[in-house]
């Protein structure tokens, strides 16, 4: 087994502690603070020479700050003689700008991947990353990139909570979400899963259509991210119009911006669950086990 030095950024310490338990590796002490002018200072207070350094970050809400912190930590580890540098990015930022939707825009996810490479990060682990248009990870990140999933853990929790049974239909709200619906369904041995079709009209507005026969069916919705809640609310309307009953919703990353959760509950969607990549009041399962398996796999 490789000699791992586990380093936590400041974004999600509880997750880093859980990961440290899963891996049975103590966290290497780090000092992370801000200079009076707001610039970041980091220092690795441990020996990482010759070790496989794993940096844990989950970069929601303050992506720019956490990215800079990650660049500085990786660079310090590299300078200190780390054998390899893995970033365990529980929430990977800028993943949704994975295309030049309008002329003049950058492909932000490729820029971030390139910058991670440039500071010596040669391995990347993500959790249910938004990879709708970037199907070939190697084209944007030079090194190994493994995406692990919390969908089986969320599906298991939902079954135990009585939100899913063997006859439940698992639905993804857009065509790209079919992979999460499939993973969740198959992990429970459920055969009925499908995806609706979504058209995004703006940052918060979407239209959803679908032609799945859901008459009399119980339906559980899964998606990678819930941000404004617009997607889940529109998907629920379509499912109800098709005669289905939404028993609950699961997402890997619950951002819930602008009172999204309130809007979702107001729509009569009572059971919402998510993982701890972005800790929030709907968090029911941890991503630590999936991440630790990914880390051991990528370091083989
Ligand atoms: C985008 O396609 C993603 O998979 C999610 O469906 C999206 O990010 C959800 O955003 P919102 O909650 O703002 O509709």
XYZ file of N, CA, C and O and ligand atoms in Angstrom, residues 91 96 130 132-133 173-174 176-177 180 198 200 202-206 223-233 255-257 260 264, ligand 1:
146
model
N -16.608 18.305 -4.342
C -17.410 19.142 -5.245
C -16.439 19.868 -6.166
O -15.610 20.659 -5.705
N -19.947 23.041 -14.669
C -21.121 23.225 -15.530
C -20.845 24.129 -16.733
O -21.615 24.158 -17.671
N -20.293 16.804 -12.805
C -21.118 17.233 -13.930
C -20.279 17.124 -15.194
O -19.451 17.991 -15.473
N -21.463 16.459 -18.415
C -22.410 16.282 -19.507
C -21.769 16.322 -20.885
O -22.008 15.488 -21.715
N -20.978 17.353 -21.101
C -20.424 17.475 -22.445
C -18.971 17.026 -22.524
O -18.460 16.777 -23.587
N -33.819 14.119 -14.265
C -34.601 15.215 -14.828
C -34.160 15.686 -16.216
O -34.867 16.439 -16.866
N -32.969 15.274 -16.668
C -32.552 15.619 -18.027
C -31.776 14.455 -18.626
O -31.389 13.523 -17.916
N -28.855 13.918 -19.574
C -27.539 13.583 -19.024
C -27.650 12.866 -17.685
O -26.738 12.132 -17.287
N -28.749 13.062 -16.993
C -28.914 12.453 -15.662
C -29.258 10.966 -15.740
O -29.429 10.316 -14.709
N -26.981 8.790 -13.639
C -27.224 8.726 -12.190
C -28.453 7.867 -11.896
O -28.466 7.118 -10.925
N -34.537 18.249 -20.830
C -34.543 19.612 -20.265
C -33.967 20.615 -21.252
O -33.008 20.316 -21.964
N -32.485 24.480 -20.980
C -32.186 25.575 -20.047
C -32.416 26.907 -20.745
O -31.883 27.163 -21.816
N -32.172 29.943 -18.914
C -31.351 30.945 -18.227
C -30.771 30.317 -16.974
O -30.923 29.116 -16.759
N -30.142 31.134 -16.105
C -29.510 30.590 -14.903
C -30.510 29.862 -14.002
O -30.169 28.905 -13.316
N -31.763 30.361 -13.985
C -32.722 29.760 -13.058
C -33.902 29.108 -13.764
O -34.684 28.412 -13.138
N -34.047 29.370 -15.055
C -35.250 28.888 -15.755
C -34.969 27.715 -16.665
O -34.039 27.753 -17.487
N -35.804 26.673 -16.540
C -35.673 25.511 -17.436
C -37.069 25.060 -17.858
O -38.053 25.336 -17.167
N -30.436 13.476 -9.275
C -29.648 14.393 -10.113
C -28.297 14.608 -9.452
O -28.111 14.270 -8.285
N -27.369 15.170 -10.196
C -26.045 15.428 -9.607
C -26.112 16.616 -8.644
O -25.638 16.541 -7.512
N -26.700 17.712 -9.112
C -26.693 18.961 -8.339
C -28.121 19.496 -8.208
O -28.892 19.436 -9.163
N -28.463 20.000 -7.032
C -29.641 20.873 -6.953
C -29.107 22.238 -6.560
O -28.461 22.395 -5.523
N -29.327 23.207 -7.422
C -28.833 24.557 -7.153
C -30.018 25.464 -6.814
O -30.355 25.667 -5.652
N -30.704 25.979 -7.830
C -31.865 26.838 -7.547
C -33.132 26.023 -7.296
O -34.137 26.563 -6.837
N -33.079 24.749 -7.645
C -34.251 23.882 -7.467
C -35.188 23.884 -8.669
O -36.124 23.094 -8.729
N -34.910 24.765 -9.644
C -35.789 24.888 -10.825
C -35.953 23.561 -11.560
O -37.077 23.185 -11.949
N -34.858 22.835 -11.722
C -34.906 21.566 -12.465
C -35.807 20.553 -11.759
O -36.661 19.925 -12.383
N -35.615 20.410 -10.459
C -36.383 19.413 -9.704
C -37.867 19.775 -9.682
O -38.738 18.915 -9.830
N -38.159 21.060 -9.524
C -39.561 21.489 -9.468
C -40.255 21.240 -10.809
O -41.360 20.699 -10.869
N -26.692 22.288 -3.261
C -26.258 23.691 -3.093
C -27.407 24.536 -2.514
O -27.177 25.414 -1.681
N -28.602 24.291 -2.997
C -29.822 24.956 -2.494
C -29.634 26.470 -2.333
O -29.687 27.010 -1.227
N -29.393 27.139 -3.444
C -29.209 28.596 -3.396
C -30.576 29.292 -3.451
O -31.570 28.709 -3.903
N -33.876 27.655 -2.331
C -34.302 26.542 -3.195
C -35.063 25.482 -2.409
O -36.087 24.975 -2.872
N -38.776 24.015 -3.027
C -39.012 22.587 -3.299
C -40.072 22.035 -2.338
O -41.012 21.361 -2.747
C -27.499 20.525 -14.831
O -27.774 20.040 -15.907
C -27.408 19.728 -13.581
O -27.339 18.364 -13.840
C -28.538 20.043 -12.625
O -29.743 19.545 -13.169
C -28.627 21.525 -12.419
O -27.395 22.040 -12.042
C -29.667 21.861 -11.381
O -29.733 23.253 -11.263
P -31.023 23.960 -10.711
O -31.339 23.343 -9.378
O -30.614 25.393 -10.596
O -32.113 23.750 -11.702
